[in-house]
Amino acid sequence: MRTSWGSATDRGRVRRLNEDSLLAHSPVFVVADGMGGHDAGDVASRVTVEEFAALGGRDGVTHDDVEAAFARAAGRVREAVGAGRTAGTTVAGVAVAAGGAPYWLVFNVGDSRVYRLAGGALEQVSVDHSVVQDLVDSGRLRPADAQWHPDRHVITRAVGTGAVPEPDYWLIPAGAADRLLLCSDGLTQELDDDAIRYLLLDQPDPQAAAQILVQAAVEAGGRDNVTVVVVDVDDAQPAGVDEATIERPVTPPAGGAGTEQ
Ligand code: MN
């Protein structure tokens, strides 16, 4: 599967620090939104993203790879923040699934989100771990009112705060021409889904799309840090299909044996 991507982040207009972190290292893409006093949220999101960065550069990633990265990240957050202090981070991520078939492994903890734009329609893939989502699920809050609820910032799961992170996972087919959006809540608190969809459809280049989305959220108020990663599927064919189906003469690896010394 061939992909291209873009990313952007901004401190916004109110917060003193940018405590969001992002990773765009194919085949893994992550947005993390840190929280905690005394700059600890910044550390929590950064060390977490570092653990997912260790999965970059592979052909594909398994559920176990991601689960292990979550466990390492939780340990690193607790270690970095120190005893007596509490900090945590959300994680919203996608990775090309190992195994050759064109699938995305989607995962999340907290209220950073993964969306998919396919055939012009925008669909939220991840489900928030938040007080507001619980209220919607139990029928006590209309989805349309969730964006403005006073407890909208309160999340029910994070990496680093509990003993073991509890991510949710989805395996979704990667359609040719699909676009994935990863974002922190600084985007979705400022822009509704229609505005996000319009901007994603309007900008074919993923880097331009990421920048325009962040800029629009800052202009709409910028009350929180804003982070966006946009990933486009350019070709959903599994990696290596050419090599597997076309007979070729055996050639030495790039660089050649004669240049090694
Ligand atoms: Mn946030």
PDB file of C-alpha atoms and ligand atoms in Angstrom:
ATOM      1  CA  MET A   1       0.000   0.000   0.000  1.00  0.00           C
ATOM      2  CA  ARG A   2       1.376   3.388  -0.991  1.00  0.00           C
ATOM      3  CA  THR A   3       0.482   6.386   1.163  1.00  0.00           C
ATOM      4  CA  SER A   4       1.301  10.071   1.357  1.00  0.00           C
ATOM      5  CA  TRP A   5       0.682  12.315   4.345  1.00  0.00           C
ATOM      6  CA  GLY A   6       0.916  15.728   5.910  1.00  0.00           C
ATOM      7  CA  SER A   7       0.822  17.057   9.473  1.00  0.00           C
ATOM      8  CA  ALA A   8       0.496  20.310  11.384  1.00  0.00           C
ATOM      9  CA  THR A   9       0.226  21.433  15.004  1.00  0.00           C
ATOM     10  CA  ASP A  10      -0.331  24.754  16.774  1.00  0.00           C
ATOM     11  CA  ARG A  11      -0.321  25.919  20.403  1.00  0.00           C
ATOM     12  CA  GLY A  12      -3.531  27.850  19.756  1.00  0.00           C
ATOM     13  CA  ARG A  13      -4.426  31.241  21.194  1.00  0.00           C
ATOM     14  CA  VAL A  14      -4.906  30.468  24.884  1.00  0.00           C
ATOM     15  CA  ARG A  15      -2.583  27.741  26.101  1.00  0.00           C
ATOM     16  CA  ARG A  16       0.936  28.600  27.217  1.00  0.00           C
ATOM     17  CA  LEU A  17       2.404  25.327  25.917  1.00  0.00           C
ATOM     18  CA  ASN A  18       1.699  22.870  23.134  1.00  0.00           C
ATOM     19  CA  GLU A  19       1.202  19.565  24.967  1.00  0.00           C
ATOM     20  CA  ASP A  20       0.135  17.691  21.813  1.00  0.00           C
ATOM     21  CA  SER A  21       2.617  15.475  19.967  1.00  0.00           C
ATOM     22  CA  LEU A  22       2.395  13.743  16.615  1.00  0.00           C
ATOM     23  CA  LEU A  23       4.078  10.969  14.662  1.00  0.00           C
ATOM     24  CA  ALA A  24       4.047  10.546  10.901  1.00  0.00           C
ATOM     25  CA  HIS A  25       6.514   7.760  10.147  1.00  0.00           C
ATOM     26  CA  SER A  26       5.008   5.295   7.682  1.00  0.00           C
ATOM     27  CA  PRO A  27       3.425   2.835   8.310  1.00  0.00           C
ATOM     28  CA  VAL A  28       2.473   4.400  11.680  1.00  0.00           C
ATOM     29  CA  PHE A  29       0.653   7.683  12.334  1.00  0.00           C
ATOM     30  CA  VAL A  30      -0.266   8.982  15.796  1.00  0.00           C
ATOM     31  CA  VAL A  31      -1.675  12.061  17.503  1.00  0.00           C
ATOM     32  CA  ALA A  32      -1.249  12.337  21.301  1.00  0.00           C
ATOM     33  CA  ASP A  33      -2.756  15.017  23.564  1.00  0.00           C
ATOM     34  CA  GLY A  34      -0.979  15.249  26.919  1.00  0.00           C
ATOM     35  CA  MET A  35      -2.441  16.467  30.182  1.00  0.00           C
ATOM     36  CA  GLY A  36      -1.026  17.132  33.643  1.00  0.00           C
ATOM     37  CA  GLY A  37       0.345  20.039  35.639  1.00  0.00           C
ATOM     38  CA  HIS A  38       3.852  21.487  35.535  1.00  0.00           C
ATOM     39  CA  ASP A  39       4.463  20.713  31.866  1.00  0.00           C
ATOM     40  CA  ALA A  40       3.985  16.989  32.523  1.00  0.00           C
ATOM     41  CA  GLY A  41       1.420  16.659  29.724  1.00  0.00           C
ATOM     42  CA  ASP A  42       4.017  17.718  27.226  1.00  0.00           C
ATOM     43  CA  VAL A  43       6.370  14.986  28.464  1.00  0.00           C
ATOM     44  CA  ALA A  44       3.596  12.362  28.501  1.00  0.00           C
ATOM     45  CA  SER A  45       2.598  12.890  24.880  1.00  0.00           C
ATOM     46  CA  ARG A  46       6.212  13.130  23.688  1.00  0.00           C
ATOM     47  CA  VAL A  47       7.521   9.919  25.282  1.00  0.00           C
ATOM     48  CA  THR A  48       4.398   8.081  24.116  1.00  0.00           C
ATOM     49  CA  VAL A  49       4.932   9.134  20.519  1.00  0.00           C
ATOM     50  CA  GLU A  50       8.571   8.032  20.814  1.00  0.00           C
ATOM     51  CA  GLU A  51       7.457   4.489  21.641  1.00  0.00           C
ATOM     52  CA  PHE A  52       5.203   4.367  18.566  1.00  0.00           C
ATOM     53  CA  ALA A  53       8.028   5.793  16.444  1.00  0.00           C
ATOM     54  CA  ALA A  54       9.900   2.533  17.089  1.00  0.00           C
ATOM     55  CA  LEU A  55       7.316   0.852  14.787  1.00  0.00           C
ATOM     56  CA  GLY A  56       8.128   3.192  11.886  1.00  0.00           C
ATOM     57  CA  GLY A  57       9.845   1.945   8.760  1.00  0.00           C
ATOM     58  CA  ARG A  58       8.311  -1.545   8.776  1.00  0.00           C
ATOM     59  CA  ASP A  59       6.111  -3.040   6.044  1.00  0.00           C
ATOM     60  CA  GLY A  60       3.214  -3.409   8.452  1.00  0.00           C
ATOM     61  CA  VAL A  61       2.285  -3.503  12.105  1.00  0.00           C
ATOM     62  CA  THR A  62       0.387  -6.102  14.169  1.00  0.00           C
ATOM     63  CA  HIS A  63      -2.082  -5.676  17.016  1.00  0.00           C
ATOM     64  CA  ASP A  64       0.588  -7.093  19.356  1.00  0.00           C
ATOM     65  CA  ASP A  65       3.124  -4.470  18.161  1.00  0.00           C
ATOM     66  CA  VAL A  66       0.687  -1.698  19.027  1.00  0.00           C
ATOM     67  CA  GLU A  67      -0.299  -3.276  22.343  1.00  0.00           C
ATOM     68  CA  ALA A  68       3.379  -3.511  23.305  1.00  0.00           C
ATOM     69  CA  ALA A  69       3.970   0.126  22.320  1.00  0.00           C
ATOM     70  CA  PHE A  70       1.063   1.171  24.559  1.00  0.00           C
ATOM     71  CA  ALA A  71       2.515  -0.788  27.484  1.00  0.00           C
ATOM     72  CA  ARG A  72       5.993   0.696  27.010  1.00  0.00           C
ATOM     73  CA  ALA A  73       4.529   4.174  26.660  1.00  0.00           C
ATOM     74  CA  ALA A  74       2.586   3.868  29.925  1.00  0.00           C
ATOM     75  CA  GLY A  75       5.752   2.832  31.751  1.00  0.00           C
ATOM     76  CA  ARG A  76       7.727   5.677  30.246  1.00  0.00           C
ATOM     77  CA  VAL A  77       5.083   8.247  31.184  1.00  0.00           C
ATOM     78  CA  ARG A  78       5.024   7.099  34.817  1.00  0.00           C
ATOM     79  CA  GLU A  79       8.835   7.062  34.922  1.00  0.00           C
ATOM     80  CA  ALA A  80       9.217  10.480  33.285  1.00  0.00           C
ATOM     81  CA  VAL A  81       6.601  12.178  35.420  1.00  0.00           C
ATOM     82  CA  GLY A  82       7.802  10.724  38.713  1.00  0.00           C
ATOM     83  CA  ALA A  83       6.104   9.558  41.892  1.00  0.00           C
ATOM     84  CA  GLY A  84       3.373  11.704  43.348  1.00  0.00           C
ATOM     85  CA  ARG A  85       2.553  13.471  40.091  1.00  0.00           C
ATOM     86  CA  THR A  86      -0.105  12.499  37.610  1.00  0.00           C
ATOM     87  CA  ALA A  87       0.079  12.926  33.889  1.00  0.00           C
ATOM     88  CA  GLY A  88      -1.347  11.119  30.944  1.00  0.00           C
ATOM     89  CA  THR A  89      -1.970  11.354  27.265  1.00  0.00           C
ATOM     90  CA  THR A  90      -4.541  10.397  24.709  1.00  0.00           C
ATOM     91  CA  VAL A  91      -3.494   8.397  21.652  1.00  0.00           C
ATOM     92  CA  ALA A  92      -5.271   8.213  18.316  1.00  0.00           C
ATOM     93  CA  GLY A  93      -3.445   6.236  15.664  1.00  0.00           C
ATOM     94  CA  VAL A  94      -3.525   4.295  12.442  1.00  0.00           C
ATOM     95  CA  ALA A  95      -1.027   1.786  11.091  1.00  0.00           C
ATOM     96  CA  VAL A  96      -0.829  -0.269   7.922  1.00  0.00           C
ATOM     97  CA  ALA A  97      -1.782  -3.752   9.116  1.00  0.00           C
ATOM     98  CA  ALA A  98       0.854  -6.456   8.677  1.00  0.00           C
ATOM     99  CA  GLY A  99      -0.005  -9.409   6.470  1.00  0.00           C
ATOM    100  CA  GLY A 100      -0.073  -7.939   2.981  1.00  0.00           C
ATOM    101  CA  ALA A 101      -3.790  -7.201   2.643  1.00  0.00           C
ATOM    102  CA  PRO A 102      -4.686  -3.484   2.442  1.00  0.00           C
ATOM    103  CA  TYR A 103      -6.102  -2.849   5.920  1.00  0.00           C
ATOM    104  CA  TRP A 104      -5.653  -0.114   8.481  1.00  0.00           C
ATOM    105  CA  LEU A 105      -5.290  -0.933  12.140  1.00  0.00           C
ATOM    106  CA  VAL A 106      -6.966   1.960  13.988  1.00  0.00           C
ATOM    107  CA  PHE A 107      -6.496   2.439  17.741  1.00  0.00           C
ATOM    108  CA  ASN A 108      -7.320   5.009  20.400  1.00  0.00           C
ATOM    109  CA  VAL A 109      -7.289   5.912  24.066  1.00  0.00           C
ATOM    110  CA  GLY A 110      -9.083   9.096  25.160  1.00  0.00           C
ATOM    111  CA  ASP A 111     -10.744  11.718  22.971  1.00  0.00           C
ATOM    112  CA  SER A 112      -8.294  12.279  20.132  1.00  0.00           C
ATOM    113  CA  ARG A 113      -9.964  10.921  17.004  1.00  0.00           C
ATOM    114  CA  VAL A 114      -9.553   9.003  13.770  1.00  0.00           C
ATOM    115  CA  TYR A 115     -11.867   9.855  10.865  1.00  0.00           C
ATOM    116  CA  ARG A 116     -12.120   8.324   7.405  1.00  0.00           C
ATOM    117  CA  LEU A 117     -13.115  10.267   4.292  1.00  0.00           C
ATOM    118  CA  ALA A 118     -14.330   7.841   1.625  1.00  0.00           C
ATOM    119  CA  GLY A 119     -16.481   8.578  -1.392  1.00  0.00           C
ATOM    120  CA  GLY A 120     -16.949  12.154  -0.173  1.00  0.00           C
ATOM    121  CA  ALA A 121     -18.407  11.052   3.188  1.00  0.00           C
ATOM    122  CA  LEU A 122     -16.662  11.718   6.516  1.00  0.00           C
ATOM    123  CA  GLU A 123     -17.057   9.068   9.200  1.00  0.00           C
ATOM    124  CA  GLN A 124     -15.609   8.999  12.718  1.00  0.00           C
ATOM    125  CA  VAL A 125     -13.943   5.600  13.156  1.00  0.00           C
ATOM    126  CA  SER A 126     -12.732   5.851  16.754  1.00  0.00           C
ATOM    127  CA  VAL A 127     -15.083   6.224  19.714  1.00  0.00           C
ATOM    128  CA  ASP A 128     -14.083   8.728  22.414  1.00  0.00           C
ATOM    129  CA  HIS A 129     -13.355   7.573  25.946  1.00  0.00           C
ATOM    130  CA  SER A 130     -15.046  10.558  27.551  1.00  0.00           C
ATOM    131  CA  VAL A 131     -17.783  11.480  29.999  1.00  0.00           C
ATOM    132  CA  VAL A 132     -19.732  13.069  27.165  1.00  0.00           C
ATOM    133  CA  GLN A 133     -19.518   9.926  25.007  1.00  0.00           C
ATOM    134  CA  ASP A 134     -20.808   7.872  27.955  1.00  0.00           C
ATOM    135  CA  LEU A 135     -23.768  10.259  28.271  1.00  0.00           C
ATOM    136  CA  VAL A 136     -24.505   9.946  24.539  1.00  0.00           C
ATOM    137  CA  ASP A 137     -24.218   6.143  24.668  1.00  0.00           C
ATOM    138  CA  SER A 138     -26.676   5.938  27.559  1.00  0.00           C
ATOM    139  CA  GLY A 139     -29.162   8.224  25.785  1.00  0.00           C
ATOM    140  CA  ARG A 140     -28.829  11.074  28.293  1.00  0.00           C
ATOM    141  CA  LEU A 141     -27.251  13.526  25.836  1.00  0.00           C
ATOM    142  CA  ARG A 142     -28.004  14.196  22.186  1.00  0.00           C
ATOM    143  CA  PRO A 143     -24.903  13.804  19.960  1.00  0.00           C
ATOM    144  CA  ALA A 144     -25.540  17.314  18.602  1.00  0.00           C
ATOM    145  CA  ASP A 145     -25.137  18.773  22.124  1.00  0.00           C
ATOM    146  CA  ALA A 146     -21.927  16.893  22.953  1.00  0.00           C
ATOM    147  CA  GLN A 147     -19.613  19.502  21.470  1.00  0.00           C
ATOM    148  CA  TRP A 148     -20.807  22.192  23.914  1.00  0.00           C
ATOM    149  CA  HIS A 149     -21.270  20.146  27.101  1.00  0.00           C
ATOM    150  CA  PRO A 150     -19.401  21.603  30.145  1.00  0.00           C
ATOM    151  CA  ASP A 151     -17.683  18.248  30.791  1.00  0.00           C
ATOM    152  CA  ARG A 152     -16.569  17.848  27.189  1.00  0.00           C
ATOM    153  CA  HIS A 153     -12.865  17.879  28.167  1.00  0.00           C
ATOM    154  CA  VAL A 154     -13.169  15.082  30.749  1.00  0.00           C
ATOM    155  CA  ILE A 155     -11.792  11.794  29.453  1.00  0.00           C
ATOM    156  CA  THR A 156     -12.301   8.381  31.000  1.00  0.00           C
ATOM    157  CA  ARG A 157      -9.157   6.650  29.701  1.00  0.00           C
ATOM    158  CA  ALA A 158      -5.575   7.825  29.196  1.00  0.00           C
ATOM    159  CA  VAL A 159      -2.080   6.400  28.778  1.00  0.00           C
ATOM    160  CA  GLY A 160      -0.012   6.801  31.957  1.00  0.00           C
ATOM    161  CA  THR A 161      -2.762   7.300  34.501  1.00  0.00           C
ATOM    162  CA  GLY A 162      -3.874   3.711  35.047  1.00  0.00           C
ATOM    163  CA  ALA A 163      -1.821   0.567  35.469  1.00  0.00           C
ATOM    164  CA  VAL A 164      -2.400  -0.674  31.933  1.00  0.00           C
ATOM    165  CA  PRO A 165      -3.734   1.351  28.982  1.00  0.00           C
ATOM    166  CA  GLU A 166      -7.053   0.136  27.567  1.00  0.00           C
ATOM    167  CA  PRO A 167      -7.007   0.943  23.849  1.00  0.00           C
ATOM    168  CA  ASP A 168      -9.808   0.085  21.449  1.00  0.00           C
ATOM    169  CA  TYR A 169      -8.944  -1.332  18.016  1.00  0.00           C
ATOM    170  CA  TRP A 170     -10.583  -1.443  14.609  1.00  0.00           C
ATOM    171  CA  LEU A 171      -9.416  -3.169  11.442  1.00  0.00           C
ATOM    172  CA  ILE A 172     -10.781  -1.327   8.402  1.00  0.00           C
ATOM    173  CA  PRO A 173     -10.193  -1.933   4.684  1.00  0.00           C
ATOM    174  CA  ALA A 174      -7.940   0.636   3.010  1.00  0.00           C
ATOM    175  CA  GLY A 175      -9.748   1.768  -0.107  1.00  0.00           C
ATOM    176  CA  ALA A 176      -7.852   3.420  -2.924  1.00  0.00           C
ATOM    177  CA  ALA A 177      -8.298   7.208  -2.649  1.00  0.00           C
ATOM    178  CA  ASP A 178      -9.401   7.001   0.996  1.00  0.00           C
ATOM    179  CA  ARG A 179      -8.173   9.761   3.295  1.00  0.00           C
ATOM    180  CA  LEU A 180      -7.652   9.332   7.036  1.00  0.00           C
ATOM    181  CA  LEU A 181      -7.666  12.196   9.524  1.00  0.00           C
ATOM    182  CA  LEU A 182      -6.112  11.987  12.987  1.00  0.00           C
ATOM    183  CA  CYS A 183      -6.707  14.940  15.294  1.00  0.00           C
ATOM    184  CA  SER A 184      -6.626  16.185  18.860  1.00  0.00           C
ATOM    185  CA  ASP A 185      -9.776  17.636  20.425  1.00  0.00           C
ATOM    186  CA  GLY A 186      -8.462  21.132  19.724  1.00  0.00           C
ATOM    187  CA  LEU A 187      -9.702  20.576  16.161  1.00  0.00           C
ATOM    188  CA  THR A 188     -13.082  19.008  16.922  1.00  0.00           C
ATOM    189  CA  GLN A 189     -13.922  21.524  19.681  1.00  0.00           C
ATOM    190  CA  GLU A 190     -13.620  24.328  17.131  1.00  0.00           C
ATOM    191  CA  LEU A 191     -14.869  22.809  13.860  1.00  0.00           C
ATOM    192  CA  ASP A 192     -17.883  20.599  13.316  1.00  0.00           C
ATOM    193  CA  ASP A 193     -17.783  17.548  11.036  1.00  0.00           C
ATOM    194  CA  ASP A 194     -19.242  19.444   8.072  1.00  0.00           C
ATOM    195  CA  ALA A 195     -16.496  22.076   8.206  1.00  0.00           C
ATOM    196  CA  ILE A 196     -13.813  19.384   8.551  1.00  0.00           C
ATOM    197  CA  ARG A 197     -15.256  17.437   5.613  1.00  0.00           C
ATOM    198  CA  TYR A 198     -15.413  20.538   3.430  1.00  0.00           C
ATOM    199  CA  LEU A 199     -11.772  21.453   4.094  1.00  0.00           C
ATOM    200  CA  LEU A 200     -10.562  17.869   3.532  1.00  0.00           C
ATOM    201  CA  LEU A 201     -12.404  17.697   0.187  1.00  0.00           C
ATOM    202  CA  ASP A 202     -11.154  21.125  -0.839  1.00  0.00           C
ATOM    203  CA  GLN A 203      -7.433  20.374  -0.394  1.00  0.00           C
ATOM    204  CA  PRO A 204      -6.076  17.463  -2.461  1.00  0.00           C
ATOM    205  CA  ASP A 205      -2.570  17.784  -1.013  1.00  0.00           C
ATOM    206  CA  PRO A 206      -2.388  16.157   2.456  1.00  0.00           C
ATOM    207  CA  GLN A 207       0.116  18.676   3.841  1.00  0.00           C
ATOM    208  CA  ALA A 208      -2.003  21.615   2.659  1.00  0.00           C
ATOM    209  CA  ALA A 209      -5.101  19.950   4.144  1.00  0.00           C
ATOM    210  CA  ALA A 210      -3.407  19.484   7.545  1.00  0.00           C
ATOM    211  CA  GLN A 211      -2.263  23.110   7.627  1.00  0.00           C
ATOM    212  CA  ILE A 212      -5.629  24.523   6.556  1.00  0.00           C
ATOM    213  CA  LEU A 213      -7.482  22.493   9.206  1.00  0.00           C
ATOM    214  CA  VAL A 214      -5.170  23.654  11.997  1.00  0.00           C
ATOM    215  CA  GLN A 215      -5.344  27.251  10.785  1.00  0.00           C
ATOM    216  CA  ALA A 216      -9.155  27.125  10.674  1.00  0.00           C
ATOM    217  CA  ALA A 217      -9.327  25.805  14.267  1.00  0.00           C
ATOM    218  CA  VAL A 218      -7.007  28.545  15.510  1.00  0.00           C
ATOM    219  CA  GLU A 219      -9.033  31.197  13.697  1.00  0.00           C
ATOM    220  CA  ALA A 220     -12.263  29.777  15.158  1.00  0.00           C
ATOM    221  CA  GLY A 221     -10.937  30.401  18.683  1.00  0.00           C
ATOM    222  CA  GLY A 222      -7.837  28.279  19.211  1.00  0.00           C
ATOM    223  CA  ARG A 223      -8.882  27.519  22.791  1.00  0.00           C
ATOM    224  CA  ASP A 224      -6.716  24.397  22.915  1.00  0.00           C
ATOM    225  CA  ASN A 225      -3.656  22.984  21.215  1.00  0.00           C
ATOM    226  CA  VAL A 226      -4.561  21.732  17.725  1.00  0.00           C
ATOM    227  CA  THR A 227      -2.889  18.801  15.968  1.00  0.00           C
ATOM    228  CA  VAL A 228      -3.764  17.111  12.682  1.00  0.00           C
ATOM    229  CA  VAL A 229      -2.295  14.274  10.602  1.00  0.00           C
ATOM    230  CA  VAL A 230      -3.791  13.566   7.149  1.00  0.00           C
ATOM    231  CA  VAL A 231      -2.938  10.256   5.437  1.00  0.00           C
ATOM    232  CA  ASP A 232      -3.921   9.507   1.850  1.00  0.00           C
ATOM    233  CA  VAL A 233      -4.064   6.054   0.311  1.00  0.00           C
ATOM    234  CA  ASP A 234      -2.471   6.518  -3.109  1.00  0.00           C
ATOM    235  CA  ASP A 235      -2.517   2.845  -4.050  1.00  0.00           C
ATOM    236  CA  ALA A 236      -4.171   0.156  -1.969  1.00  0.00           C
ATOM    237  CA  GLN A 237      -2.218  -2.695  -3.594  1.00  0.00           C
ATOM    238  CA  PRO A 238      -0.300  -4.643  -0.985  1.00  0.00           C
ATOM    239  CA  ALA A 239       3.397  -3.830  -0.835  1.00  0.00           C
ATOM    240  CA  GLY A 240       5.561  -6.332  -2.708  1.00  0.00           C
ATOM    241  CA  VAL A 241       2.859  -7.516  -5.128  1.00  0.00           C
ATOM    242  CA  ASP A 242       5.045  -6.712  -8.134  1.00  0.00           C
ATOM    243  CA  GLU A 243       7.922  -8.746  -6.816  1.00  0.00           C
ATOM    244  CA  ALA A 244       5.664 -11.664  -6.034  1.00  0.00           C
ATOM    245  CA  THR A 245       3.940 -11.860  -9.399  1.00  0.00           C
ATOM    246  CA  ILE A 246       6.569 -10.836 -11.935  1.00  0.00           C
ATOM    247  CA  GLU A 247       9.533 -13.046 -12.643  1.00  0.00           C
ATOM    248  CA  ARG A 248      12.796 -11.197 -12.611  1.00  0.00           C
ATOM    249  CA  PRO A 249      16.458 -12.104 -12.820  1.00  0.00           C
ATOM    250  CA  VAL A 250      18.163 -12.204  -9.452  1.00  0.00           C
ATOM    251  CA  THR A 251      20.115  -9.003  -8.902  1.00  0.00           C
ATOM    252  CA  PRO A 252      22.438  -8.088  -6.055  1.00  0.00           C
ATOM    253  CA  PRO A 253      21.006  -5.792  -3.383  1.00  0.00           C
ATOM    254  CA  ALA A 254      21.292  -2.056  -3.927  1.00  0.00           C
ATOM    255  CA  GLY A 255      24.779  -0.901  -3.130  1.00  0.00           C
ATOM    256  CA  GLY A 256      26.333  -4.109  -4.346  1.00  0.00           C
ATOM    257  CA  ALA A 257      28.638  -6.485  -2.528  1.00  0.00           C
ATOM    258  CA  GLY A 258      31.690  -4.758  -3.920  1.00  0.00           C
ATOM    259  CA  THR A 259      31.055  -1.467  -2.138  1.00  0.00           C
ATOM    260  CA  GLU A 260      30.525  -2.771   1.372  1.00  0.00           C
ATOM    261  CA  GLN A 261      34.125  -2.290   2.442  1.00  0.00           C
TER     262      GLN A 261
HETATM  263 MN    MN B   1      -6.628  18.886  23.793  1.00  0.00          MN
END
